Amino acid sequence: MIMVGLGPGVLPAGPGALPRSLAPKQPGRMKITKRGLPMTRVYNFSPGPAVLPEAVLQQAASAVLDYNGTGMSVLELSHRSKEFIQIIEQAEATLRRLMSIPDDYSVLFLQGGASTQFAMAPMNLRSATGSADYINTGQWSQRSIAEAQLLGNVQVIASSEDRNFTYVPRDYKISPDADYLHITSNNTLEGTRFADIPETGSTPLVADMSSEILSRVIDVTKFGLIYAGAQKNIGPAGLTLVIMRTDLISERSAAVPTMLRYDAHLAARSLYNTPPCYAIYVAGLVFEWLESAGGVATMEALNQAKASVLYDFLDTSQFFINSVAKADRSIMNVPFTAPSAELNEKFIAAAAAAGLMTLRGHRAVGGMRASIYNAMPAAGVQKLVDFMRQFERENTDI
Ligand code: PMP
């Protein structure tokens, strides 16, 4: 068989070949540099899927064509192959080092997004007649509460809805009979975070860390279960990371469908069925990138510095406003508004024209939001602030 383009074993040519729309573009028509990235990479402030490190993108791109000299794309590796087993084991080992995950905790690479965890956590951790406590800090908390309510008893022990989710509640009492307490540790839409992780005593703490995992040092032993959709600080969408205290997986899950059982995924070491192989591969590269950049503590210091540049400007601006209580400000997602809806629109369009992309706030919140995850370079935040300062100057009389 004649093969075209991308190396051996990939794409058949001739009759039965790929339709034109799917065929690889002629090299002469592709706008790529020698290193394989587009010539002009913009600053992408997307809340997720989000910016990834360039070095990771390069390696991920090259592995699509040939994985480690195997003559196969990483996309073509069997999930039972020794190459893929090495990929998933290495990803887990690097993550364990990065987060100092103790041996009595399990790491699972799952699918279904954080949204599936909204159901999986109660299905597996709450007893049939039991109840779970939740703190409501925003739209994603509300989704997790709604899912848990579908399946059993929930107590919402605190909420910041009274002030439009602009703060994180500090006064609450964990119910003595709660099977766990659930928090959304960083609120992607509202731009708040739990600066201090709640002390829950013997009640397991379950945290949706989708939009802040690996951005700051956390003590894993304070948690019963941590989950995160990958598409912000970990890698491509399609992968969901779960870190859990292994002893919490009990017979309670007996009536739970297999794909929704932590014990089934643990017994099969995340290979109960075909996992999101490529997303796991790229996540492993991101973990290695993070480790070589100095690890989570170094990244936290960088993230803090990036966020300060933006918040310091917002605090002096007469034009842009961030309404989050200072002690509860997220260092990952920074919402802000201009004085009017028209100026918000004008800002978003002008910023995009200047290469500052995806700054529109969530439709439920409005205004703007800069998501400044680990892979957002400090230069991107500086460029945003310079642009905001200039925009303010040019638009203050309107
Ligand atoms: N929780 C949080 C905090 C999020 O930010 C998101 C996605 N933006 C979700 C849950 C939902 O994640 P997924 O799309 O992976 O289900």
XYZ file of N, CA and C in Angstrom, residues 67-294:
684
model
N 5.927 7.843 17.775
C 6.171 7.804 19.219
C 7.484 7.081 19.479
N 8.463 7.828 19.918
C 9.732 7.257 20.386
C 10.362 6.247 19.436
N 10.266 6.516 18.134
C 10.893 5.614 17.169
C 10.181 4.275 17.019
N 8.943 4.179 17.488
C 8.216 2.903 17.356
C 7.676 2.709 15.941
N 7.675 3.803 15.135
C 7.040 3.706 13.825
C 5.525 3.796 13.942
N 5.051 4.117 15.124
C 3.606 4.297 15.346
C 3.365 5.660 15.977
N 2.203 6.208 15.647
C 1.781 7.416 16.342
C 1.429 7.053 17.778
N 1.594 8.003 18.681
C 1.141 7.762 20.059
C -0.367 7.505 20.076
N -1.068 8.018 19.053
C -2.514 7.802 18.946
C -2.849 6.363 18.570
N -1.851 5.672 18.048
C -2.093 4.312 17.553
C -1.662 3.220 18.537
N -1.115 3.627 19.671
C -0.638 2.632 20.634
C -1.812 1.964 21.332
N -1.752 0.663 21.467
C -2.764 -0.030 22.273
C -2.626 0.408 23.725
N -3.770 0.527 24.394
C -3.678 0.892 25.811
C -3.134 -0.248 26.654
N -2.997 -1.433 26.053
C -2.374 -2.559 26.770
C -0.902 -2.721 26.397
N -0.407 -1.888 25.496
C 0.992 -2.043 25.056
C 1.945 -1.626 26.163
N 3.176 -2.154 26.082
C 4.135 -1.792 27.133
C 4.470 -0.305 27.059
N 4.400 0.259 25.835
C 4.681 1.693 25.705
C 3.633 2.520 26.464
N 2.360 2.155 26.301
C 1.343 2.962 26.976
C 1.355 2.732 28.486
N 1.599 1.492 28.899
C 1.672 1.225 30.346
C 2.772 2.103 30.956
N 3.865 2.236 30.214
C 4.947 3.093 30.717
C 4.492 4.560 30.772
N 3.742 4.982 29.765
C 3.241 6.369 29.744
C 2.368 6.637 30.964
N 1.433 5.762 31.244
C 0.477 6.032 32.336
C 1.175 5.895 33.695
N 2.090 4.924 33.793
C 2.789 4.758 35.084
C 3.710 5.944 35.357
N 4.350 6.406 34.303
C 5.256 7.552 34.469
C 4.469 8.824 34.809
N 3.318 8.991 34.161
C 2.490 10.170 34.465
C 2.093 10.142 35.940
N 1.668 8.979 36.415
C 1.265 8.881 37.827
C 2.446 9.153 38.757
N 3.601 8.573 38.419
C 4.777 8.745 39.297
C 5.174 10.220 39.373
N 5.136 10.907 38.238
C 5.525 12.331 38.247
C 4.521 13.141 39.051
N 3.237 12.840 38.860
C 2.205 13.552 39.616
C 2.365 13.314 41.118
N 2.665 12.073 41.482
C 2.849 11.764 42.905
C 3.994 12.581 43.493
N 5.074 12.731 42.715
C 6.200 13.550 43.212
C 5.772 15.011 43.321
N 5.088 15.507 42.289
C 4.712 16.934 42.261
C 3.826 17.301 43.434
N 2.884 16.412 43.767
C 1.901 16.752 44.807
C 2.185 16.055 46.127
N 3.318 15.359 46.211
C 3.653 14.563 47.417
C 2.454 13.716 47.841
N 1.957 12.924 46.920
C 0.780 12.084 47.198
C 1.236 10.846 47.977
N 0.709 10.653 49.180
C 1.160 9.509 49.996
C 0.719 8.168 49.386
N 1.370 7.094 49.858
C 1.091 5.760 49.311
C -0.325 5.276 49.589
N -0.943 5.796 50.649
C -2.303 5.308 50.928
C -3.363 6.078 50.125
N -2.916 6.850 49.159
C -3.836 7.511 48.225
C -3.686 6.888 46.839
N -4.806 6.781 46.134
C -4.783 6.251 44.764
C -4.953 7.386 43.769
N -4.372 7.191 42.605
C -4.530 8.151 41.507
C -5.280 7.436 40.384
N -6.363 8.045 39.924
C -7.135 7.448 38.834
C -7.192 8.409 37.657
N -7.044 7.867 36.459
C -7.184 8.658 35.228
C -8.516 8.251 34.592
N -9.517 9.100 34.735
C -10.877 8.735 34.314
C -11.367 9.622 33.176
N -12.619 9.389 32.789
C -13.242 10.200 31.737
C -14.522 10.834 32.294
N -15.210 11.583 31.463
C -16.507 12.115 31.881
C -16.446 13.503 32.488
N -15.258 14.057 32.621
C -15.141 15.421 33.119
C -15.438 15.512 34.611
N -15.193 16.701 35.142
C -15.512 16.935 36.549
C -17.004 16.722 36.782
N -17.804 16.963 35.746
C -19.264 16.822 35.896
C -19.660 15.398 36.281
N -18.937 14.413 35.794
C -19.250 13.029 36.187
C -18.892 12.793 37.656
N -17.841 13.487 38.107
C -17.471 13.366 39.527
C -18.553 13.944 40.445
N -19.323 14.909 39.929
C -20.419 15.452 40.739
C -21.349 14.316 41.185
N -21.511 13.307 40.323
C -22.361 12.158 40.673
C -21.557 11.023 41.299
N -20.362 10.806 40.772
C -19.568 9.654 41.239
C -19.196 9.774 42.715
N -18.869 10.982 43.144
C -18.462 11.146 44.550
C -19.601 10.728 45.487
N -20.817 11.295 45.329
C -21.876 10.822 46.228
C -22.227 9.354 46.042
N -22.195 8.862 44.808
C -22.564 7.459 44.584
C -21.634 6.500 45.317
N -20.386 6.906 45.453
C -19.398 6.006 46.042
C -19.064 6.311 47.497
N -19.286 7.542 47.925
C -18.805 7.927 49.260
C -19.917 8.133 50.279
N -21.159 8.227 49.809
C -22.257 8.454 50.744
C -22.976 7.130 50.975
N -23.290 6.836 52.222
C -23.990 5.583 52.516
C -25.458 5.725 52.084
N -26.141 4.604 51.951
C -27.502 4.596 51.404
C -28.428 5.542 52.175
N -28.293 5.573 53.471
C -29.175 6.422 54.267
C -28.457 7.683 54.748
N -27.231 7.866 54.343
C -26.404 8.952 54.860
C -26.672 10.285 54.194
N -25.866 11.255 54.576
C -26.017 12.607 54.050
C -24.634 13.175 53.783
N -24.582 14.143 52.888
C -23.298 14.782 52.588
C -23.456 16.290 52.728
N -22.411 16.942 53.248
C -22.412 18.404 53.386
C -21.778 19.050 52.159
N -22.323 20.184 51.767
C -21.775 20.930 50.633
C -21.655 22.405 51.001
N -20.634 23.074 50.495
C -20.548 24.531 50.585
C -20.775 25.072 49.185
N -21.707 26.008 49.093
C -22.100 26.536 47.786
C -21.365 27.847 47.502
N -20.382 27.777 46.610
C -19.595 28.983 46.299
C -19.734 29.410 44.845
N -20.720 28.878 44.138
C -20.877 29.341 42.760
C -21.556 28.322 41.875
N -21.497 28.606 40.595
C -22.246 27.800 39.634
C -21.815 26.329 39.599
N -20.502 26.093 39.732
C -20.066 24.689 39.678
C -20.416 23.972 40.968
N -20.380 24.682 42.090
C -20.868 24.078 43.348
C -22.330 23.700 43.183
N -23.107 24.618 42.590
C -24.546 24.360 42.453
C -24.812 23.114 41.613
N -23.979 22.959 40.577
C -24.134 21.737 39.762
C -23.819 20.489 40.586
N -22.757 20.578 41.399
C -22.383 19.394 42.188
C -23.471 19.092 43.218
N -24.062 20.135 43.775
C -25.145 19.951 44.762
C -26.360 19.315 44.085
N -26.712 19.827 42.919
C -27.890 19.292 42.208
C -27.704 17.801 41.906
N -26.520 17.405 41.492
C -26.287 15.988 41.194
C -26.390 15.145 42.455
N -25.803 15.642 43.544
C -25.833 14.878 44.797
C -27.264 14.766 45.315
N -28.071 15.809 45.071
C -29.465 15.784 45.528
C -30.292 14.758 44.756
N -29.923 14.520 43.506
C -30.646 13.515 42.714
C -30.590 12.152 43.370
N -29.525 11.930 44.120
C -29.221 10.574 44.558
C -29.339 10.353 46.057
N -29.602 11.400 46.822
C -29.672 11.180 48.268
C -29.695 12.493 49.032
N -29.321 12.408 50.298
C -29.446 13.558 51.193
C -28.240 14.487 51.109
N -28.562 15.787 51.090
C -27.520 16.816 51.021
C -27.854 17.905 52.035
N -26.854 18.391 52.734
C -27.014 19.589 53.562
C -26.093 20.649 52.991
N -26.666 21.782 52.569
C -25.807 22.896 52.152
C -25.521 23.691 53.426
N -24.318 23.550 53.954
C -24.042 24.110 55.287
C -23.567 25.567 55.220
N -23.249 26.049 54.027
C -22.875 27.464 53.880
C -22.976 27.832 52.405
N -23.230 29.124 52.173
C -23.356 29.586 50.793
C -22.942 31.049 50.708
N -22.364 31.425 49.586
C -22.039 32.846 49.387
C -22.961 33.465 48.330
N -24.091 32.808 48.103
C -25.038 33.301 47.100
C -25.599 34.668 47.494
N -25.664 34.950 48.823
C -26.235 36.222 49.284
C -25.479 37.425 48.723
N -24.195 37.261 48.458
C -23.440 38.369 47.847
C -22.888 37.951 46.486
N -23.757 37.291 45.761
C -23.431 36.965 44.376
C -22.119 36.188 44.222
N -21.816 35.361 45.192
C -20.636 34.490 45.151
C -19.310 35.255 45.052
N -19.274 36.433 45.666
C -18.039 37.225 45.593
C -17.107 36.962 46.773
N -17.438 35.977 47.581
C -16.574 35.626 48.706
C -16.715 34.146 49.001
N -15.895 33.674 49.910
C -15.959 32.274 50.325
C -16.378 32.232 51.796
N -17.463 31.500 52.112
C -17.941 31.485 53.503
C -16.902 30.905 54.462
N -16.854 31.505 55.661
C -15.921 31.006 56.672
C -16.642 30.413 57.875
N -17.929 30.794 58.010
C -18.686 30.303 59.169
C -19.573 29.138 58.768
N -19.235 27.986 59.233
C -20.093 26.818 58.969
C -19.722 25.728 59.953
N -20.650 24.840 60.126
C -20.454 23.716 61.036
C -20.707 22.440 60.253
N -19.762 21.563 60.276
C -19.954 20.297 59.565
C -20.936 19.435 60.348
N -21.913 18.869 59.633
C -22.919 18.024 60.306
C -22.224 16.794 60.894
N -22.590 16.428 62.112
C -21.903 15.299 62.754
C -22.043 13.994 61.966
N -23.165 13.861 61.231
C -23.385 12.591 60.516
C -23.002 12.661 59.031
N -22.326 13.726 58.615
C -22.016 13.857 57.178
C -20.998 12.798 56.746
N -21.250 12.182 55.606
C -20.282 11.215 55.075
C -19.066 11.913 54.489
N -19.249 13.161 54.057
C -18.120 13.969 53.586
C -18.567 15.420 53.476
N -17.594 16.320 53.350
C -17.880 17.723 53.015
C -17.307 17.996 51.625
N -18.134 18.585 50.761
C -17.685 18.899 49.395
C -17.477 20.402 49.240
N -16.333 20.773 48.668
C -16.094 22.178 48.310
C -15.643 22.282 46.852
N -15.874 23.439 46.274
C -15.254 23.775 44.983
C -14.092 24.692 45.367
N -12.883 24.170 45.331
C -11.779 24.907 45.974
C -11.438 26.196 45.219
N -11.648 26.206 43.914
C -11.457 27.430 43.119
C -12.655 27.568 42.192
N -13.260 28.742 42.227
C -14.502 28.951 41.475
C -14.204 29.683 40.173
N -14.192 28.911 39.123
C -13.715 29.342 37.815
C -14.467 30.550 37.262
N -15.776 30.572 37.479
C -16.585 31.663 36.920
C -16.499 32.916 37.783
N -16.562 32.704 39.103
C -16.689 33.833 40.022
C -15.342 34.400 40.452
N -14.263 33.632 40.262
C -12.924 34.137 40.596
C -12.623 34.157 42.077
N -13.193 33.183 42.816
C -12.856 33.064 44.246
C -12.164 31.725 44.484
N -11.504 31.638 45.649
C -10.926 30.350 46.033
C -10.903 30.242 47.556
N -10.819 29.007 48.004
C -10.589 28.763 49.433
C -9.097 28.988 49.667
N -8.745 30.157 50.197
C -7.329 30.407 50.466
C -6.843 29.406 51.512
N -7.698 29.140 52.502
C -7.370 28.133 53.507
C -8.277 26.934 53.299
N -7.663 25.792 53.269
C -8.444 24.567 53.080
C -9.150 24.233 54.411
N -10.471 23.968 54.369
C -11.192 23.695 55.618
C -10.590 22.518 56.393
N -10.603 22.681 57.717
C -10.208 21.567 58.599
C -11.476 20.777 58.873
N -11.500 19.522 58.522
C -12.758 18.768 58.639
C -12.678 17.633 59.654
N -11.595 17.549 60.373
C -11.473 16.481 61.370
C -11.591 15.114 60.724
N -12.512 14.296 61.260
C -12.600 12.931 60.719
C -13.543 12.844 59.518
N -14.186 13.971 59.170
C -15.078 13.948 57.995
C -14.235 14.116 56.728
N -14.321 13.175 55.794
C -13.511 13.324 54.577
C -13.874 14.600 53.805
N -12.859 15.283 53.309
C -13.068 16.492 52.507
C -12.948 16.115 51.030
N -13.971 16.451 50.262
C -13.980 16.176 48.816
C -13.875 17.527 48.110
N -12.926 17.663 47.184
C -12.734 18.970 46.546
C -12.708 18.865 45.030
N -13.519 19.728 44.417
C -13.424 19.944 42.972
C -12.312 20.975 42.763
N -11.167 20.507 42.284
C -10.009 21.398 42.090
C -9.748 21.659 40.613
N -10.792 21.514 39.794
C -10.600 21.576 38.339
C -9.770 22.766 37.901
N -10.062 23.948 38.471
C -9.412 25.133 37.920
C -8.231 25.621 38.752
N -7.736 24.771 39.667
C -6.534 25.221 40.374
C -5.564 24.108 40.721
N -5.869 22.884 40.329
C -4.960 21.805 40.699
C -3.554 22.109 40.164
N -2.553 21.821 40.934
C -1.138 22.010 40.569
C -0.715 23.477 40.476
N -1.611 24.385 40.908
C -1.233 25.803 40.842
C -0.707 26.301 42.176
N -0.966 25.543 43.243
C -0.455 25.928 44.560
C -0.211 24.662 45.365
N 0.634 24.791 46.345
C 0.964 23.631 47.161
C -0.228 23.324 48.060
N -0.681 22.093 48.023
C -1.735 21.688 48.971
C -1.281 20.413 49.684
N -1.809 20.245 50.877
C -1.500 19.063 51.661
C -2.555 18.006 51.340
N -2.171 17.044 50.528
C -3.128 16.035 50.052
C -3.769 15.297 51.225
N -3.041 15.164 52.329
C -3.581 14.378 53.450
C -4.785 15.054 54.107
N -5.047 16.316 53.767
C -6.244 16.980 54.302
C -7.513 16.559 53.549
N -7.330 15.834 52.467
C -8.469 15.522 51.590
C -8.780 14.030 51.591
N -10.078 13.737 51.447
C -10.469 12.362 51.200
C -10.419 12.087 49.714
N -10.861 13.083 48.933
C -10.897 12.906 47.478
C -10.741 14.264 46.786
N -9.890 14.271 45.784
C -9.693 15.470 44.960
C -10.023 15.071 43.527
N -10.784 15.901 42.832
C -10.969 15.604 41.402
C -10.793 16.867 40.575
N -10.452 16.669 39.314
C -10.212 17.810 38.424
C -10.353 17.390 36.977
N -11.144 18.146 36.222
C -11.115 18.007 34.770
C -9.741 18.487 34.309
N -9.208 17.843 33.274
C -7.808 18.123 32.914
C -7.595 19.405 32.135
N -8.661 19.945 31.567
C -8.496 20.919 30.479
C -8.062 22.318 30.899
N -7.560 22.454 32.134
C -7.078 23.771 32.577
C -5.585 23.689 32.906
N -5.259 23.024 34.012
C -3.843 22.967 34.407
C -3.171 21.634 34.122
N -3.883 20.698 33.514
C -3.314 19.355 33.364
C -3.034 18.983 31.919
N -3.953 19.285 31.021
C -3.732 18.853 29.637
C -5.007 18.935 28.822
N -5.159 18.044 27.849
C -6.331 18.124 26.975
C -7.617 17.722 27.689
N -8.739 18.228 27.192
C -10.050 17.794 27.672
C -10.205 16.300 27.409
N -11.054 15.669 28.216
C -11.315 14.242 27.999
C -10.753 13.386 29.112
N -9.855 13.969 29.893
C -9.260 13.260 31.026
C -9.750 13.911 32.317
N -10.063 13.092 33.290
C -10.419 13.603 34.625
C -9.533 12.915 35.640
N -8.901 13.703 36.461
C -7.983 13.153 37.447
C -8.705 12.997 38.786
N -8.501 11.860 39.416
C -9.041 11.644 40.758
C -7.903 11.180 41.661
N -7.793 11.823 42.811
C -6.801 11.417 43.815
C -7.612 11.111 45.068
N -7.553 9.891 45.558
C -8.406 9.568 46.710
C -7.735 8.689 47.730
N -8.172 8.887 48.973
C -7.702 8.025 50.051
C -8.284 6.649 49.791
N -7.408 5.669 49.622
C -7.862 4.366 49.133
C -8.870 3.710 50.082
N -8.740 3.961 51.368
C -9.644 3.282 52.305
C -11.085 3.799 52.216
N -11.311 4.895 51.477
C -12.685 5.406 51.370
C -13.529 4.633 50.361
N -12.861 3.805 49.562
C -13.621 3.013 48.589
C -14.187 1.815 49.335
N -15.502 1.796 49.482
C -16.088 0.744 50.328
C -17.107 -0.065 49.550
N -17.743 -0.986 50.253
C -18.793 -1.823 49.621
C -20.016 -0.982 49.298
N -20.038 0.259 49.786
C -21.180 1.117 49.461
C -21.429 1.190 47.956
N -20.347 1.009 47.203
C -20.502 1.184 45.767
C -21.096 -0.053 45.085
N -21.563 -1.023 45.849
C -22.048 -2.267 45.256
C -23.134 -2.046 44.205
N -24.032 -1.084 44.429
C -25.148 -0.904 43.503
C -24.837 0.116 42.410
N -23.589 0.487 42.294
C -23.211 1.534 41.340
C -22.719 0.887 40.035
N -23.162 1.393 38.881
C -22.665 0.827 37.610
C -21.131 0.847 37.547
N -20.582 -0.143 36.916
C -19.136 -0.359 36.979
C -18.328 0.868 36.571
N -18.729 1.525 35.474
C -17.943 2.666 34.996
C -17.945 3.825 35.997
N -18.875 3.798 36.949
C -18.982 4.891 37.925
C -18.452 4.486 39.289
N -17.733 3.361 39.322
C -17.212 2.873 40.605
C -15.713 3.124 40.706
N -15.328 3.795 41.776
C -13.889 4.004 41.980
C -13.162 2.677 42.159
N -13.793 1.727 42.873
C -13.073 0.474 43.144
C -12.776 -0.280 41.846
N -13.701 -0.212 40.878
C -13.465 -0.909 39.608
C -12.293 -0.283 38.856
N -12.249 1.030 38.840
C -11.144 1.699 38.133
C -9.814 1.482 38.855
N -9.888 1.431 40.180
C -8.659 1.214 40.933
C -8.131 -0.202 40.688
N -9.035 -1.190 40.754
C -8.607 -2.582 40.560
C -7.960 -2.755 39.186
N -8.456 -2.004 38.201
C -7.930 -2.138 36.832
C -6.837 -1.095 36.542
N -6.406 -0.377 37.554
C -5.362 0.648 37.413
C -5.682 1.609 36.269
N -6.884 2.105 36.269
C -7.410 3.069 35.282
C -7.530 2.485 33.876
N -7.436 1.143 33.766
C -7.564 0.515 32.446
C -8.743 -0.460 32.427
N -9.804 -0.124 33.156
C -11.001 -0.972 33.117
C -11.536 -1.019 31.698
N -11.570 0.158 31.068
C -11.892 0.204 29.633
C -10.830 1.075 28.977
N -11.010 1.377 27.695
C -9.988 2.161 27.000
C -9.953 3.574 27.585
N -8.835 3.962 28.147
C -8.780 5.298 28.754
C -8.514 6.366 27.691
N -8.586 7.654 28.043
C -8.246 8.714 27.084
C -6.720 8.783 26.928
N -6.200 7.872 26.091
C -4.747 7.615 26.044
C -3.941 8.873 25.724
N -4.366 9.582 24.696
C -3.565 10.741 24.276
C -3.589 11.826 25.351
N -4.757 12.025 25.948
C -4.853 13.050 26.999
C -3.943 12.674 28.172
N -3.855 11.382 28.461
C -2.977 10.942 29.559
C -1.514 11.179 29.162
N -1.198 10.890 27.902
C 0.170 11.136 27.428
C 0.537 12.617 27.577
N -0.352 13.487 27.122
C -0.045 14.928 27.186
C -0.008 15.399 28.646
N -0.896 14.864 29.479
C -0.863 15.225 30.908
C 0.501 14.862 31.497
N 1.006 13.702 31.123
C 2.330 13.286 31.615
C 3.411 14.276 31.196
N 3.306 14.778 29.965
C 4.281 15.786 29.500
C 4.148 17.068 30.315
N 2.896 17.451 30.604
C 2.686 18.676 31.407
C 3.294 18.482 32.804
N 3.099 17.297 33.369
C 3.666 17.045 34.708
C 5.204 17.164 34.641
N 5.801 16.601 33.578
C 7.272 16.681 33.455
C 7.714 18.120 33.274
N 6.966 18.865 32.475
C 7.279 20.290 32.269
C 7.240 21.029 33.607
N 6.229 20.735 34.387
C 6.063 21.401 35.687
C 7.211 21.026 36.623
N 7.579 19.768 36.591
C 8.683 19.334 37.454
C 9.982 20.014 37.032
N 10.205 20.091 35.736
C 11.459 20.708 35.284
C 11.435 22.221 35.485
N 10.240 22.784 35.629
C 10.146 24.231 35.906
C 10.324 24.526 37.398
N 10.519 23.487 38.196
C 10.771 23.723 39.620
C 9.705 23.168 40.539
